[in-house]
Tab-separated table of C-alpha atoms in Angstrom:
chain	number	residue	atom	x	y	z
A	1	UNK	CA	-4.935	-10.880	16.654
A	2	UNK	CA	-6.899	-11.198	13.197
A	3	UNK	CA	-4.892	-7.686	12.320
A	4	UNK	CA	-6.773	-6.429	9.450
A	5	UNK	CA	-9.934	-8.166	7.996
A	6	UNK	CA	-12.136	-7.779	4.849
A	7	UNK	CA	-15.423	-9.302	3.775
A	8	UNK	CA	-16.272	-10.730	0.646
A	9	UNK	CA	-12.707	-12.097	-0.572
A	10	UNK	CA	-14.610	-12.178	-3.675
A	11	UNK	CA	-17.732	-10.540	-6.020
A	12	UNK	CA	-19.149	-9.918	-9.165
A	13	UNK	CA	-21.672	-7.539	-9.231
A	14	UNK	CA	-24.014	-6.519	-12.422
A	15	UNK	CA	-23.589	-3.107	-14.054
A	16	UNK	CA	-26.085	-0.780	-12.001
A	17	UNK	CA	-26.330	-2.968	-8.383
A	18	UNK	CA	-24.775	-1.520	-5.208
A	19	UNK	CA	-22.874	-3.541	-2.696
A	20	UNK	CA	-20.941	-2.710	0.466
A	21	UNK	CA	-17.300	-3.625	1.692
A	22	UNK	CA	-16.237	-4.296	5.164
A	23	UNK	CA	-13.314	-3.862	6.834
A	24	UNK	CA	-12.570	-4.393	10.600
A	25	UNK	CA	-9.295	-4.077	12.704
A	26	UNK	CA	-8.656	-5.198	15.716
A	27	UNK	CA	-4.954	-2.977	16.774
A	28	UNK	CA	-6.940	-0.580	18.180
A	29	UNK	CA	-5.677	2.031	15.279
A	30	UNK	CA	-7.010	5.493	14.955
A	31	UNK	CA	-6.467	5.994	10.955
A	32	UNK	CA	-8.199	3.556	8.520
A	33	UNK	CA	-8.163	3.797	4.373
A	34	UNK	CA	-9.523	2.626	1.182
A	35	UNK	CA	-7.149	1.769	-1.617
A	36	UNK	CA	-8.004	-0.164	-4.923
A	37	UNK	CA	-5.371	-1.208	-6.992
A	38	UNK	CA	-5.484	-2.256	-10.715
A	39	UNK	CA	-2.999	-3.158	-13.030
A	40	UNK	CA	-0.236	-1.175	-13.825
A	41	UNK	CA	-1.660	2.145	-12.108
A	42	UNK	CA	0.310	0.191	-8.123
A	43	UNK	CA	-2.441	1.193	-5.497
A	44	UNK	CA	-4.578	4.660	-4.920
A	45	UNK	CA	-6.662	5.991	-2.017
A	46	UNK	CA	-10.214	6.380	-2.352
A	47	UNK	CA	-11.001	7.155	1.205
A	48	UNK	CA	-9.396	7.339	4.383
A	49	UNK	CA	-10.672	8.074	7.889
A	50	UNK	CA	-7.919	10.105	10.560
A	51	UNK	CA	-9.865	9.065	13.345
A	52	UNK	CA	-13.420	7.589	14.090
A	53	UNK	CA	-16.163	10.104	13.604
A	54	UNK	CA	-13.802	11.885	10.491
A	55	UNK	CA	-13.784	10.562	7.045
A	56	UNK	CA	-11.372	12.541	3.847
A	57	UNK	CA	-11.715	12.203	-0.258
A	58	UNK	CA	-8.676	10.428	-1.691
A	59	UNK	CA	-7.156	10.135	-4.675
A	60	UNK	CA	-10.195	8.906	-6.536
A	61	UNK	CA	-13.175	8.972	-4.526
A	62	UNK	CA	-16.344	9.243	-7.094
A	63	UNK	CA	-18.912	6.523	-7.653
A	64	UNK	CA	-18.055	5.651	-3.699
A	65	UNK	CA	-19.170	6.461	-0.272
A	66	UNK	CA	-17.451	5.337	3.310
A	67	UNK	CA	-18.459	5.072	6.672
A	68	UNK	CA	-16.302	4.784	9.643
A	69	UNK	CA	-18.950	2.845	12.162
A	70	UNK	CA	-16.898	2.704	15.236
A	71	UNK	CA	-13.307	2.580	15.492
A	72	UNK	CA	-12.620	-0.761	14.770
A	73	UNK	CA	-14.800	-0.529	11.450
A	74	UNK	CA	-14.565	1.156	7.952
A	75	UNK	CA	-16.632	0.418	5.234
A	76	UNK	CA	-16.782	1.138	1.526
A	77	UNK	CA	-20.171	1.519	-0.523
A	78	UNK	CA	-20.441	1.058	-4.540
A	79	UNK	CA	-24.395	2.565	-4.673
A	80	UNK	CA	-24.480	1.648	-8.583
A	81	UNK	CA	-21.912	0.307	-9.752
A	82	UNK	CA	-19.826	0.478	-13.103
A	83	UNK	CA	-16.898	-1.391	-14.780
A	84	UNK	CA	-14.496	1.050	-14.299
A	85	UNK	CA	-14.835	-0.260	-10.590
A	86	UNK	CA	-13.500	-3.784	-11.402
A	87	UNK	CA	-10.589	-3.627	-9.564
A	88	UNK	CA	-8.710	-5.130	-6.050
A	89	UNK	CA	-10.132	-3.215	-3.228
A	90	UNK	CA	-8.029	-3.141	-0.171
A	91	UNK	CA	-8.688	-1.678	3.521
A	92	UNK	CA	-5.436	-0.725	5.447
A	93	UNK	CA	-5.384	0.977	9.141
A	94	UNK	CA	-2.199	2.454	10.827
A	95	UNK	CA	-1.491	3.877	14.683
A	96	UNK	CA	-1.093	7.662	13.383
A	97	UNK	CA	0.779	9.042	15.985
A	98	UNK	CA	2.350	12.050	14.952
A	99	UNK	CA	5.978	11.808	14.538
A	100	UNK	CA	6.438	7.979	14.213
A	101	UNK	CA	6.890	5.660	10.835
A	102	UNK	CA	3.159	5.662	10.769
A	103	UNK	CA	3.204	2.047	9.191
A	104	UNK	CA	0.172	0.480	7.637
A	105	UNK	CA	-1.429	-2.827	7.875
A	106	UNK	CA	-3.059	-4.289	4.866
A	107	UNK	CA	-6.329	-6.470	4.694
A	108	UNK	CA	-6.037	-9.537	2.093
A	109	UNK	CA	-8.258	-7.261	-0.113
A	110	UNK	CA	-11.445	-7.920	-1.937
A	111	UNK	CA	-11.666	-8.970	-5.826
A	112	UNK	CA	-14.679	-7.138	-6.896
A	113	UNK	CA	-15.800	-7.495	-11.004
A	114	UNK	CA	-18.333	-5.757	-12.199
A	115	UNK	CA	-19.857	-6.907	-15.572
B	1	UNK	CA	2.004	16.083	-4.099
B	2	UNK	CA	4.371	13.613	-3.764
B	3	UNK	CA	4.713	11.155	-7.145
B	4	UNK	CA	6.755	7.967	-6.760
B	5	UNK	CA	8.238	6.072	-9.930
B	6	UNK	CA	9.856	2.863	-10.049
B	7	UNK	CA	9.965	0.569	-13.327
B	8	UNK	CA	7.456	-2.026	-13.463
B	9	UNK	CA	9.574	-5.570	-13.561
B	10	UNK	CA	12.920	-7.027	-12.324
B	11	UNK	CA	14.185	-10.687	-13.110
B	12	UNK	CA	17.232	-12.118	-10.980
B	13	UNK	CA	18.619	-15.511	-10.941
B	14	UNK	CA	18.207	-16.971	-7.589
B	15	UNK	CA	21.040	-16.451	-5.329
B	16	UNK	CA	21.705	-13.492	-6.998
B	17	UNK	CA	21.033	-10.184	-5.916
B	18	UNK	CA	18.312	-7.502	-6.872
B	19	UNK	CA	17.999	-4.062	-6.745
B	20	UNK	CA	15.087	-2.188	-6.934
B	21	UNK	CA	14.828	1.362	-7.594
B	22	UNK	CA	12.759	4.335	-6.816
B	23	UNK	CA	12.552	8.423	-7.289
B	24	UNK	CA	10.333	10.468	-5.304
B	25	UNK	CA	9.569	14.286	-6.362
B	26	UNK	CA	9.060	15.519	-2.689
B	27	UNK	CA	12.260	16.581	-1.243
B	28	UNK	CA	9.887	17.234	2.263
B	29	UNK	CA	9.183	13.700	2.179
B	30	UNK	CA	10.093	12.637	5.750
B	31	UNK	CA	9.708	8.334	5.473
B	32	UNK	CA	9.999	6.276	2.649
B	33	UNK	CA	8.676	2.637	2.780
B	34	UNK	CA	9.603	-0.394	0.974
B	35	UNK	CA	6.196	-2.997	0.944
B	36	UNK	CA	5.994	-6.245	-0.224
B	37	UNK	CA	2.527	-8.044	-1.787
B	38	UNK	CA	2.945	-12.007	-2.370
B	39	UNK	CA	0.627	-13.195	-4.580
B	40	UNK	CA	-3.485	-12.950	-3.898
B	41	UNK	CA	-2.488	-10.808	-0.324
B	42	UNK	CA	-2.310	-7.695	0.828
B	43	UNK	CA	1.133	-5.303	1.356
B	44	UNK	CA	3.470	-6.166	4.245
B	45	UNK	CA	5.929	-3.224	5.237
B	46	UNK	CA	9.648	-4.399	4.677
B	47	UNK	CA	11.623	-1.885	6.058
B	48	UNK	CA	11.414	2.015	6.090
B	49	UNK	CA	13.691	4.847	6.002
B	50	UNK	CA	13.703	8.122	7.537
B	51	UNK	CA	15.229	11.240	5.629
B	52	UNK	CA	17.830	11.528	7.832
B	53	UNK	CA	19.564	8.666	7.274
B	54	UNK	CA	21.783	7.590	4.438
B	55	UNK	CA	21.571	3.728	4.432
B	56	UNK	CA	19.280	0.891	6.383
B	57	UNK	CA	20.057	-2.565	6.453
B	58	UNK	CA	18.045	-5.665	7.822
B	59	UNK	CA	19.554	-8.962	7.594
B	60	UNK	CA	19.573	-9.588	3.581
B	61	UNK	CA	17.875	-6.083	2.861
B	62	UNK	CA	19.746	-2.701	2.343
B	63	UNK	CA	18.366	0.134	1.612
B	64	UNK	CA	19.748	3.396	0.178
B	65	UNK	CA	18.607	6.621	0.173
B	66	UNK	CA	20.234	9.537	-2.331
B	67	UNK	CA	18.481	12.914	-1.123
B	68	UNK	CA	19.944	14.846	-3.325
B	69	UNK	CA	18.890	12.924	-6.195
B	70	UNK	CA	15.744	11.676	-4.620
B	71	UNK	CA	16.579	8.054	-5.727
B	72	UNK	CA	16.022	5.202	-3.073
B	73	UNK	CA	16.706	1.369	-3.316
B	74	UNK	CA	16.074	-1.914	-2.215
B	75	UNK	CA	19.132	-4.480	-2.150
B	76	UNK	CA	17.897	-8.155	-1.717
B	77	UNK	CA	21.217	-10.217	-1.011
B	78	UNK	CA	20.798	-13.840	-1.896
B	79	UNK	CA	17.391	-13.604	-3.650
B	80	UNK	CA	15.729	-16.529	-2.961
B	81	UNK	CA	12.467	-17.893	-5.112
B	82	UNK	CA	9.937	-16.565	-1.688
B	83	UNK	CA	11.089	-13.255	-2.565
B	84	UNK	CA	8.955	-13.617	-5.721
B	85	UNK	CA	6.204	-10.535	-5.377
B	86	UNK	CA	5.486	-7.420	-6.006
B	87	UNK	CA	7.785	-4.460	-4.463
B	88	UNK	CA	5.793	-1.265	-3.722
B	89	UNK	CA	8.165	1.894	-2.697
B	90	UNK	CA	6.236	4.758	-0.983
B	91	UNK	CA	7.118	8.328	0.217
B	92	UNK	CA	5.628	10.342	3.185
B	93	UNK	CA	5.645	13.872	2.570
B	94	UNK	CA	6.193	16.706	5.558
B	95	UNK	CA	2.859	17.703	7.393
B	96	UNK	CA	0.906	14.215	5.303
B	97	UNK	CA	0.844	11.352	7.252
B	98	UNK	CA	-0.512	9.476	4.037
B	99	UNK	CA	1.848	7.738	2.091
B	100	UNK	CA	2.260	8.116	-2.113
B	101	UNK	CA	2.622	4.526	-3.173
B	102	UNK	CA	4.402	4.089	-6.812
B	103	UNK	CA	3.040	1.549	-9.343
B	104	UNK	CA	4.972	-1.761	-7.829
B	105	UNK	CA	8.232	-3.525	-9.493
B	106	UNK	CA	7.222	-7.375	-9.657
B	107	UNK	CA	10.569	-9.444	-8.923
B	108	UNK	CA	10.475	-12.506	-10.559
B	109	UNK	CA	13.039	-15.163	-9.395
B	110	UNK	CA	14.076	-17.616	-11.327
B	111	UNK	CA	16.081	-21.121	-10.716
């Protein structure tokens, strides 16, 4: 099993151009999120999907869009994006049954700069 | 919401041990995690802790858990220089199965 996996590891984007995430899991999970962590601030959601078909706001979900394409696939879309987005983008997915630890796995994240 | 606080950096000797602390404001909160990130990856869950318990331990890991004060920590017996990361704590509140995670402690270990 791959677990969690995230495409690019790495991009730099100008000021203004769009680009799309992806992140695919393969434990047969029903939740899947969007975190993106920078320095200092530890990690907060942007999006987060309960089940396939259903997507949720986050923490901090403007200048970004999400679609959950099947259940094994989330992704995250920066239509124009701004330096306030330079940040460590990471896609996590969990079981969510209700009533257990609810544990999530963590992709190896993206490193997105945007200049 | 829940909020999650924990200071920001932690230096041990190796062999020694570290403790790493954490206060949560949500006395609902029914799990509270304890993730690790090594460097350039993603979190790994390290243990977790449900409310109803008082203490957890897993081989060199204990963890506490002080309701009441809403205070939880992370013993590492015989750090070793592989614990080297950052520690993230994180709380579940009742009826949210979305955890709060708090800003990371980064445990340096040194020789």
């Amino acid at each position: 099993n791959a677990g969690v996996t995230q495409t690019p590891k790495f991009q730099v984007l100008k000021t203004g151009q769009s680009m799309t995430l992806q992140c695919a899991q393969d434990m047969n999970h029903n939740s899947m999120y969007w975190y993106r962590q920078d320095p200092g601030m530890g990690l907060r959601l942007i999006y987060y999907s309960a089940s396939e078909g259903t997507t949720d706001k986050g923490e901090v979900p403007n200048g970004y869009n999400v679609s959950r394409l099947n259940k094994r696939e989330f992704s995250l879309r920066l239509e124009s994006a701004a330096p306030s987005q330079t940040s460590v983008y990471f896609c996590a997915s969990s079981d969510h049954p209700s009533g257990s630890d609810n544990e999530q796995f963590f992709g190896p994240g993206t490193r997105l700069t945007v200049l | 919401g829940e909020d999650v606080e924990q200071s920001l950096f932690l230096s041990v000797r190796e062999g020694d041990s570290s403790v790493i602390n954490c206060t949560y404001t949500d006395s609902s909160s029914t799990y509270l995690y304890w993730y690790k990130q090594e460097p350039g990856a993603g979190l790994q869950l390290l243990t977790y802790i449900f409310s109803n318990m008082d203490m957890k331990q897993d081989q060199r890991l204990t963890v506490l858990l002080n309701k009441k004060d809403k205070h939880l920590s992370l013993r590492i017996a015989d750090t070793q220089t592989g614990d080297s990361a950052i520690y993230f704590c994180a709380g579940r509140s009742g009826g949210s199965y979305i955890p709060t995670f708090g800003r990371g402690t980064s445990l340096i270990v040194h020789p």
